[in-house]
Coordinates of C-alpha atoms in Angstrom, one line a residue:
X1167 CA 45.9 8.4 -22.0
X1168 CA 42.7 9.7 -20.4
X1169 CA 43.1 10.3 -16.9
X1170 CA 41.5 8.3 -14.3
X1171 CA 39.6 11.2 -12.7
X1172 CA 38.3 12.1 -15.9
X1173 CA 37.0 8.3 -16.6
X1174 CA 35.4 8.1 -12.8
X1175 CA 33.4 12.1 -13.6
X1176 CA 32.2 10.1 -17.3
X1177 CA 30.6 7.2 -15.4
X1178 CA 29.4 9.5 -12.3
X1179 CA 27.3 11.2 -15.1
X1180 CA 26.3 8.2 -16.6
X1181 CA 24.9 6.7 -13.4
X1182 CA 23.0 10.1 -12.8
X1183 CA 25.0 10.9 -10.0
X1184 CA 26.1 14.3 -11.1
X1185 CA 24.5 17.7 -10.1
X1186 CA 23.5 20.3 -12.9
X1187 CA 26.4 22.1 -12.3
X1188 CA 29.0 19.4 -12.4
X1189 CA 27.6 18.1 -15.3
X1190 CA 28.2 21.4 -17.2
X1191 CA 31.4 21.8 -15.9
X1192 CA 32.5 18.4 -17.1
X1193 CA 31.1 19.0 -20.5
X1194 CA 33.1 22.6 -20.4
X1195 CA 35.9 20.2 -19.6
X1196 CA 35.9 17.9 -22.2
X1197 CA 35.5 20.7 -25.1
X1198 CA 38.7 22.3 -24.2
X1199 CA 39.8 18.8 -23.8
X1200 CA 38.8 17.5 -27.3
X1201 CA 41.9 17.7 -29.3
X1202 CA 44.0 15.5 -26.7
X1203 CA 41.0 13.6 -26.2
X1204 CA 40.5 12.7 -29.9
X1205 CA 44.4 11.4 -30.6
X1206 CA 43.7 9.0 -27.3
X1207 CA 40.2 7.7 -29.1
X1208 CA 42.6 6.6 -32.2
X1209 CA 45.0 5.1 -29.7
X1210 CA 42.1 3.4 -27.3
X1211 CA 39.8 2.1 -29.8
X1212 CA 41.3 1.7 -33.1
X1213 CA 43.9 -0.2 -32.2
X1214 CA 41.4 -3.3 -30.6
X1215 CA 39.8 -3.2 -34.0
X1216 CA 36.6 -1.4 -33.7
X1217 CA 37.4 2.2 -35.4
X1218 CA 34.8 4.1 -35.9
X1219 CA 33.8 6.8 -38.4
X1220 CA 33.6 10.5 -37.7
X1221 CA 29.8 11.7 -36.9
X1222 CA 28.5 13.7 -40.1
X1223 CA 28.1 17.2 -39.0
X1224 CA 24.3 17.1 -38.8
X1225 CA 24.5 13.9 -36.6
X1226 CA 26.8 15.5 -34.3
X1227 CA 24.6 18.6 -33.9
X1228 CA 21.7 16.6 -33.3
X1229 CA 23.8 14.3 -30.4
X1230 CA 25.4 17.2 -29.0
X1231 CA 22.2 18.9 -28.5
X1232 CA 21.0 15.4 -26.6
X1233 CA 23.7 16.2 -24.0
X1234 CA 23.2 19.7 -23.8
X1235 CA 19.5 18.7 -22.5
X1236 CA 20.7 16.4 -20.1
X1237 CA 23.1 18.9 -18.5
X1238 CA 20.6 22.0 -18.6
X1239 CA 22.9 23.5 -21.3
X1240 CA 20.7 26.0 -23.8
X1241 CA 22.0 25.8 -27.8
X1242 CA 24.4 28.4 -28.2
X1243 CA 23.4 30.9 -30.9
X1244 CA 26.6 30.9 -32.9
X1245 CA 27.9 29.2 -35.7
X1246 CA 30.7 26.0 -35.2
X1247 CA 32.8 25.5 -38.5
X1248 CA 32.7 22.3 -40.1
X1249 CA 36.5 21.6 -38.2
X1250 CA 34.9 22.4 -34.4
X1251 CA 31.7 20.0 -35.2
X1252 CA 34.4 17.4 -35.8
X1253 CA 35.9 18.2 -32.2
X1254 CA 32.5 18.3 -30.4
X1255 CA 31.4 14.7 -32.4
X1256 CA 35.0 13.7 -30.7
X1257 CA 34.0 14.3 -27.3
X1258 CA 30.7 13.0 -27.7
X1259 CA 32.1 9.9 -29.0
X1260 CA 34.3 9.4 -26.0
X1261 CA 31.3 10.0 -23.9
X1262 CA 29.2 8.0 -25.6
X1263 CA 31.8 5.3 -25.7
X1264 CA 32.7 5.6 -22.4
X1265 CA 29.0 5.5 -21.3
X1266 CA 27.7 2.7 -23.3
X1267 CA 31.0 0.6 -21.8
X1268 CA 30.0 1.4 -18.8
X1269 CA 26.2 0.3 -19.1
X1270 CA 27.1 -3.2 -20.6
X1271 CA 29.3 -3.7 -17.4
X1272 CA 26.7 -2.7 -15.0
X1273 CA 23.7 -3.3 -16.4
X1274 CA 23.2 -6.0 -14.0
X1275 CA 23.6 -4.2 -11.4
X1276 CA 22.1 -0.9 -12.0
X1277 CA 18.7 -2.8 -13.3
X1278 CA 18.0 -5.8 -11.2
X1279 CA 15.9 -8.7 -12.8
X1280 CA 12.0 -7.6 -12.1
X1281 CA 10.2 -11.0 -11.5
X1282 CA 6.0 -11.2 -11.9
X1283 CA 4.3 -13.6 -10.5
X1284 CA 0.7 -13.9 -11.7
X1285 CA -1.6 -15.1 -9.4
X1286 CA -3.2 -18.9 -10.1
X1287 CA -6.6 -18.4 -12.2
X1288 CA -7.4 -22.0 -11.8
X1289 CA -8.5 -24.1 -8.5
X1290 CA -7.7 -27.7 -8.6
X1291 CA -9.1 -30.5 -6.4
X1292 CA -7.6 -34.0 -6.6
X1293 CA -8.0 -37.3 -5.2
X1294 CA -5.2 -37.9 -2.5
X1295 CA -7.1 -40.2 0.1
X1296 CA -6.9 -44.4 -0.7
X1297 CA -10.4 -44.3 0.4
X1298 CA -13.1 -45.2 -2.6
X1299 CA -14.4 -41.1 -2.9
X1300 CA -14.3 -37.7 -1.1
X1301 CA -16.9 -35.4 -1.2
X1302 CA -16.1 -31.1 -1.9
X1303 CA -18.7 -28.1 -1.9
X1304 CA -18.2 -25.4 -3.8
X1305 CA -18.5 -22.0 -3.8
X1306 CA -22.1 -22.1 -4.8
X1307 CA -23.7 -24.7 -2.7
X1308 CA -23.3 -27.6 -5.6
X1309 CA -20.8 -30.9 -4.5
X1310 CA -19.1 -33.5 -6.4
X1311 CA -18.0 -36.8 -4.8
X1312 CA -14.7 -37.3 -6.9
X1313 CA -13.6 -41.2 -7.2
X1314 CA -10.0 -42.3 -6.6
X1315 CA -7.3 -40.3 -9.1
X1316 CA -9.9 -38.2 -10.4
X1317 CA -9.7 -34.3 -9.6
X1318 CA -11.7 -31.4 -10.7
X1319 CA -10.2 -28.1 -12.2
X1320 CA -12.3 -24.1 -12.0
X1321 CA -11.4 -21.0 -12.9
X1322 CA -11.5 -18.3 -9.6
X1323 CA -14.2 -16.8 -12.1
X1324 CA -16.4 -19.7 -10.6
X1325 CA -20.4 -18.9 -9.3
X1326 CA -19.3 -15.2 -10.6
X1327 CA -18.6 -15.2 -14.0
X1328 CA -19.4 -18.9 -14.7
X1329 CA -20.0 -22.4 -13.3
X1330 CA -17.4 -24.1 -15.6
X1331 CA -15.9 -27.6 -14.3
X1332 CA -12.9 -29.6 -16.1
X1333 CA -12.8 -33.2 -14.7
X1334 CA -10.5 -35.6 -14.9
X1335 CA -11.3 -39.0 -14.1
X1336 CA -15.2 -39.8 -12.5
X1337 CA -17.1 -37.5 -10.3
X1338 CA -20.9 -37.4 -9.1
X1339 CA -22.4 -33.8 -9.2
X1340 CA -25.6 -32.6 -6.8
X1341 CA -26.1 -29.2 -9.0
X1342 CA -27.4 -26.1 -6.8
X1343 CA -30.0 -24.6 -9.1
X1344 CA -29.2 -21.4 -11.2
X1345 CA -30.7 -20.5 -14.3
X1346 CA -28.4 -17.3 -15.1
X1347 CA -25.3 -19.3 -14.4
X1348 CA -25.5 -23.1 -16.4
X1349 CA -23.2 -25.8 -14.3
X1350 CA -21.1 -27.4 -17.2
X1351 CA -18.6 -30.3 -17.1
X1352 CA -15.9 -31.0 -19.3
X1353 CA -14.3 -34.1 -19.9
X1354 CA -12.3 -35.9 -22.9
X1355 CA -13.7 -32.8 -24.7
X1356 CA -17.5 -33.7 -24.5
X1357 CA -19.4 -31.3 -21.9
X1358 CA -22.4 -32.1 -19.8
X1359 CA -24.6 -28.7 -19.0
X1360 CA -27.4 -28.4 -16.6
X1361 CA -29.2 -25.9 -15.0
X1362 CA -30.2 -28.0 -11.4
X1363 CA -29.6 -32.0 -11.2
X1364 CA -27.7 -34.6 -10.3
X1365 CA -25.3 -36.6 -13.0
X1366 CA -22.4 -38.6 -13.0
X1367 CA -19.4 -38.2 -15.8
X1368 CA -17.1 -41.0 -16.1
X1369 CA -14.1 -40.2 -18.4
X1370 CA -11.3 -42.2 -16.8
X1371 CA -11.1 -44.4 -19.7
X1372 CA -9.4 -42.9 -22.8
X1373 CA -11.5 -42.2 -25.4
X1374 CA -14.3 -43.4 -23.4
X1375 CA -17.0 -41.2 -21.7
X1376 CA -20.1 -42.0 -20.0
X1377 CA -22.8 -39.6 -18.3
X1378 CA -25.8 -40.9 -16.2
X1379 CA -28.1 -38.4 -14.9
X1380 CA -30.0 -39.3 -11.8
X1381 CA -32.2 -36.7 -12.1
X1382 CA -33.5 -33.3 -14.1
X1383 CA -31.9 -33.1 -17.4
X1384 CA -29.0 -32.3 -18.9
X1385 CA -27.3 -31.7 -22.7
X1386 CA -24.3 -32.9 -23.5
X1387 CA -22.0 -31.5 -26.5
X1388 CA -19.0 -32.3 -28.2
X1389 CA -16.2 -29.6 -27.9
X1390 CA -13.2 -28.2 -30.1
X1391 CA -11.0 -30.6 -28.0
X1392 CA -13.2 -33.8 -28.8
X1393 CA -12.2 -36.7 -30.3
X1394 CA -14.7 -37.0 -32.5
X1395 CA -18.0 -34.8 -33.1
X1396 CA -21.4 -35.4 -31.7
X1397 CA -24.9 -34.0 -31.8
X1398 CA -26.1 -32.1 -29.1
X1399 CA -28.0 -35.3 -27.0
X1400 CA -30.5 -34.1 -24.3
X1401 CA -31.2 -36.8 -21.2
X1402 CA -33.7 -37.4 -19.3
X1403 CA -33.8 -39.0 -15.6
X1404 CA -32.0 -42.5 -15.6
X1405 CA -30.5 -42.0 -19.1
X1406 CA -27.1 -43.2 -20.0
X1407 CA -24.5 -41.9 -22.4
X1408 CA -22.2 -43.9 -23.8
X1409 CA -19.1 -42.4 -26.1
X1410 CA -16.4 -44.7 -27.6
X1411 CA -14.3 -42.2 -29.9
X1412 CA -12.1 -45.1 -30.8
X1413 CA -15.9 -47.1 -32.7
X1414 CA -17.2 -44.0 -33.7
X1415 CA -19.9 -44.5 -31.7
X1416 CA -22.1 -42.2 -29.4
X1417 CA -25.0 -44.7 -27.9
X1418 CA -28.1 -42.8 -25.6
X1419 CA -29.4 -45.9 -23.1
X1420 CA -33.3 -44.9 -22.3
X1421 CA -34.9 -45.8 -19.2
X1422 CA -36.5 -48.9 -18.3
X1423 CA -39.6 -49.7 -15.7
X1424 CA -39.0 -49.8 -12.3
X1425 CA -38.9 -53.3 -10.9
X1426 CA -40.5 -54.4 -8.0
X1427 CA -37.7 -54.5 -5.2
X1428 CA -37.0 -57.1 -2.8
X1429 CA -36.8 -56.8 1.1
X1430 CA -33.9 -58.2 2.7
X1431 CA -30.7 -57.4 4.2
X1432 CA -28.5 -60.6 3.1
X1433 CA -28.3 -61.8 -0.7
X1434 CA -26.9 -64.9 -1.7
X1435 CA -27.2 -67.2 -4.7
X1436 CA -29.3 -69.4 -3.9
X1437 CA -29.5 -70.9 -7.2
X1438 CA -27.5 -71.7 -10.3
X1439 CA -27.7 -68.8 -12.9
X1440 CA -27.5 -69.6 -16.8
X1441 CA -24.3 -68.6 -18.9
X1442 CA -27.1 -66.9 -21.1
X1443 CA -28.3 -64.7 -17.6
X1444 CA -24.7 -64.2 -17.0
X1445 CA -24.4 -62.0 -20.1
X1446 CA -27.4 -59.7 -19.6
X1447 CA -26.7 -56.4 -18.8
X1448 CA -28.3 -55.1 -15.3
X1449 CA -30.5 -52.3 -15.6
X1450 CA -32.2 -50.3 -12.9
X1451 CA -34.9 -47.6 -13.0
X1452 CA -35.5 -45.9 -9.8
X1453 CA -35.3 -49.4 -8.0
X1454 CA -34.8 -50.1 -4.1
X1455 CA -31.4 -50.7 -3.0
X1456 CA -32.2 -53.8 -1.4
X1457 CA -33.2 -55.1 -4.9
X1458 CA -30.3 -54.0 -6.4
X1459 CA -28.1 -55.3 -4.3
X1460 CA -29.7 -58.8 -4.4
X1461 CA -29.7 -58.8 -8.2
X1462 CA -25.8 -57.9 -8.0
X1463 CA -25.1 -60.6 -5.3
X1464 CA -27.3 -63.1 -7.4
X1465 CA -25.0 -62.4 -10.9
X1466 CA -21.9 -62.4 -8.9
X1467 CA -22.4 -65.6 -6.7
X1468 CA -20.9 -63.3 -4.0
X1469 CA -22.6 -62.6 -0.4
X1470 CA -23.3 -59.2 -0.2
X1471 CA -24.9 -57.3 3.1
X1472 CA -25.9 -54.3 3.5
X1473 CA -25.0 -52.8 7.0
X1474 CA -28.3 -52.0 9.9
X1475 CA -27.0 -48.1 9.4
X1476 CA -28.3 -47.9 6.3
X1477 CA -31.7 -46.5 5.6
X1478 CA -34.0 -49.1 3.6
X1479 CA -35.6 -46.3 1.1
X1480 CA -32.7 -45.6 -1.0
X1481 CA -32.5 -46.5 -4.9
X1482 CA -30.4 -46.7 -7.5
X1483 CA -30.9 -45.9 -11.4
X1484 CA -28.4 -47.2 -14.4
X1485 CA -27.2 -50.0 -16.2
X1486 CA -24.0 -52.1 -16.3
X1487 CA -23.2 -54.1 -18.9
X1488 CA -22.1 -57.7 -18.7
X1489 CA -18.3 -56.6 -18.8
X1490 CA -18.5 -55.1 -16.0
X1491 CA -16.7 -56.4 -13.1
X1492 CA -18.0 -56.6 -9.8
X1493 CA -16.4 -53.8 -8.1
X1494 CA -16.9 -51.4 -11.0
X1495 CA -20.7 -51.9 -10.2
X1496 CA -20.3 -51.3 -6.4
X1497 CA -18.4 -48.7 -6.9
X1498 CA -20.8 -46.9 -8.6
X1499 CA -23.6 -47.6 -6.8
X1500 CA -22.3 -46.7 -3.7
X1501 CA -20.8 -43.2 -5.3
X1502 CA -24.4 -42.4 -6.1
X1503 CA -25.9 -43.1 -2.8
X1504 CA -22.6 -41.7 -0.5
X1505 CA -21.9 -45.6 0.7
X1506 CA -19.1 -47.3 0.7
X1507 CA -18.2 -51.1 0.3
X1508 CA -16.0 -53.6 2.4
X1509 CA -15.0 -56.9 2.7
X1510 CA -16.7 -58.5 5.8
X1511 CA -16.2 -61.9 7.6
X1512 CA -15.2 -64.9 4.9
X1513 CA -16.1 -63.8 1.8
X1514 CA -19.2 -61.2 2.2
X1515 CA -19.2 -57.7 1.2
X1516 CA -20.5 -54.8 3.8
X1517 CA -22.1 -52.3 2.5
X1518 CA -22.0 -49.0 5.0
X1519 CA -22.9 -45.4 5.6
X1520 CA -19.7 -43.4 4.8
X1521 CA -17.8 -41.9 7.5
X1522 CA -19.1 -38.3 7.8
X1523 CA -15.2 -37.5 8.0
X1524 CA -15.0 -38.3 4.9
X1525 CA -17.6 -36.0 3.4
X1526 CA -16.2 -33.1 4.3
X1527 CA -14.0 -30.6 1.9
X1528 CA -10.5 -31.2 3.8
X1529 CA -11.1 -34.7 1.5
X1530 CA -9.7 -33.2 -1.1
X1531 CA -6.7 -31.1 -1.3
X1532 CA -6.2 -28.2 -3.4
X1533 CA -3.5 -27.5 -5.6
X1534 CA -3.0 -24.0 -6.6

């Protein structure tokens, strides 16, 4: 049997840990070794199974000469016979044997696992406050309020490369004007593009998604990833967008005249309204808060009143439809306008100024 000195020099040289010269000296070794070493490969290997064929003399040379360049060796100039390749493809075999054995049982540790870790390309914003929206600026100067369990997604490419926004769930968006970079916002697979306005994208429902822009214009497309495909649909100020992929249907609301507003800080029905009033949908063009408000409170038989703190000039633009419940519609109203609504004494509903806390960026937090 091989010796175990002679098995420790074949995996020195193996695991590169052998000098030039001890290399050649161990090669010089196993030639003048091959006979002995050639009855023990019979005896080692065969027996387990795995015999394996004699190199071809070509092969040999060419395997032999592999060797020689690892050790520094030069070709010798003369001529093996046929029997002495046979000897020299013997102790390559037990080297190469020997060596491949050796690799599969250290392989592990000789190569350790490499691990990469690509860095995040995306940002993501969500939602993690109970209170009714938070309020993030980004990176070019533009903001989105972002309603409860809705969170925004953008690649680190982001007032660079692009402006491009995936929402999930409802946010408002004050766009910072830039006409080489469009601000785009994606959604159920239906994108909203602007250059500098303000809009509002509602896709919490599934297959629903609805866009109201406040002010400028935007364009709004359908997307590989929509449910269904629709024309390219340009808004103006106060429009509404309606999609329902599940009808087929992709409805554009126009605006309607401003009505005159009413002053007062505390609505109440006063009077009965009609089932047929009940089922009209309330639409608003650029109308004062304070009428808005009153129209709500009048629909809703509910008191509504609208906190000292809040200035008197501010308006609201949309339409709700008479399914819509009554916190749907102060919800939205206050997202446009940065309020927020409680329930006061009895049965009244306060509408306030939002906490300036709460407009602030550490609203949101960022998932990476």
């Amino acid at each position: 049997m091989m010796g175990n000195k002679t098995r420790k020099s074949i995996q020195a040289f193996w695991k590169g840990d052998f000098t030039e010269t001890e290399a050649k000296n161990l090669l010089d070794k196993l030639e003048r070794q091959q006979p002995d070493l050639q009855e023990q490969l019979k005896t080692e290997f065969t027996e387990e199974g795995d015999r394996q064929k004699l190199l071809s003399p070509e092969r040999s040379d060419e395997l032999l000469q592999a060797i020689r360049n690892r050790t520094g060796i030069q070709t010798p100039v003369r001529q093996l016979s046929p029997y002495r390749w046979i000897g020299v493809a013997a102790v390559f075999l037990t080297f190469f044997m020997f060596g491949f054995y050796y690799m599969l049982d250290h392989t592990e540790e000789a190569l350790p696992e490499k691990r990469y870790t690509a860095e995040a390309s995306y940002r993501t914003y969500a939602v993690t406050s109970q209170h009714d929206s938070l309020r993030y600026v980004l990176d070019d100067g533009s903001a989105v309020v972002l309603s409860p369990y809705s969170a925004i997604r953008y690649d680190r490419g982001y007032a660079i490369q692009n402006r491009k926004i995936h929402l999930v769930g409802e946010g408002k968006f004050t766009v910072k004007r830039d006409t080489t970079l469009p601000f785009e916002v994606t959604t159920n697979g239906f994108s909203t593009t602007a250059l500098g306005t303000e809009f509002i994208v509602d896709g919490r429902n599934i297959g629903k998604t609805t866009v109201h822009l406040l002010s400028g214009k935007v364009v709004i497309r359908s997307t590989k990833t929509a449910g269904m495909y629709i024309q390219d649909t340009y808004l103006a100020a106060g429009e509404m967008f309606n999609i329902d992929e599940k009808l087929k249907t992709a409805v554009r609301n126009p605006m309607i005249k401003p009505k005159v507003a009413a002053q007062s800080n505390r609505f109440r029905q006063g009077v009965a309204d009609s089932d047929t009033h009940l089922q009209k949908n309330l639409r608003f063009e650029r109308s004062n808060l304070v009428y808005v408000l009153h129209q709500i409170a009048t629909k809703f038989n509910t008191a509504i009143v609208m906190d000292t703190a809040v200035p008197r000039n501010l308006t609201f633009t949309g339409e709700f439809s008479a399914d819509d419940d009554l916190q749907t519609i102060l919800h939205t109203i206050c997202l446009v306008n940065d309020l927020q609504h409680d329930w006061g004494y009895g049965d009244e509903i306060v509408i306030r100024l939002k906490p300036i806390e709460l407009q602030q960026e550490l609203d949101t937090n960022e998932i990476e």
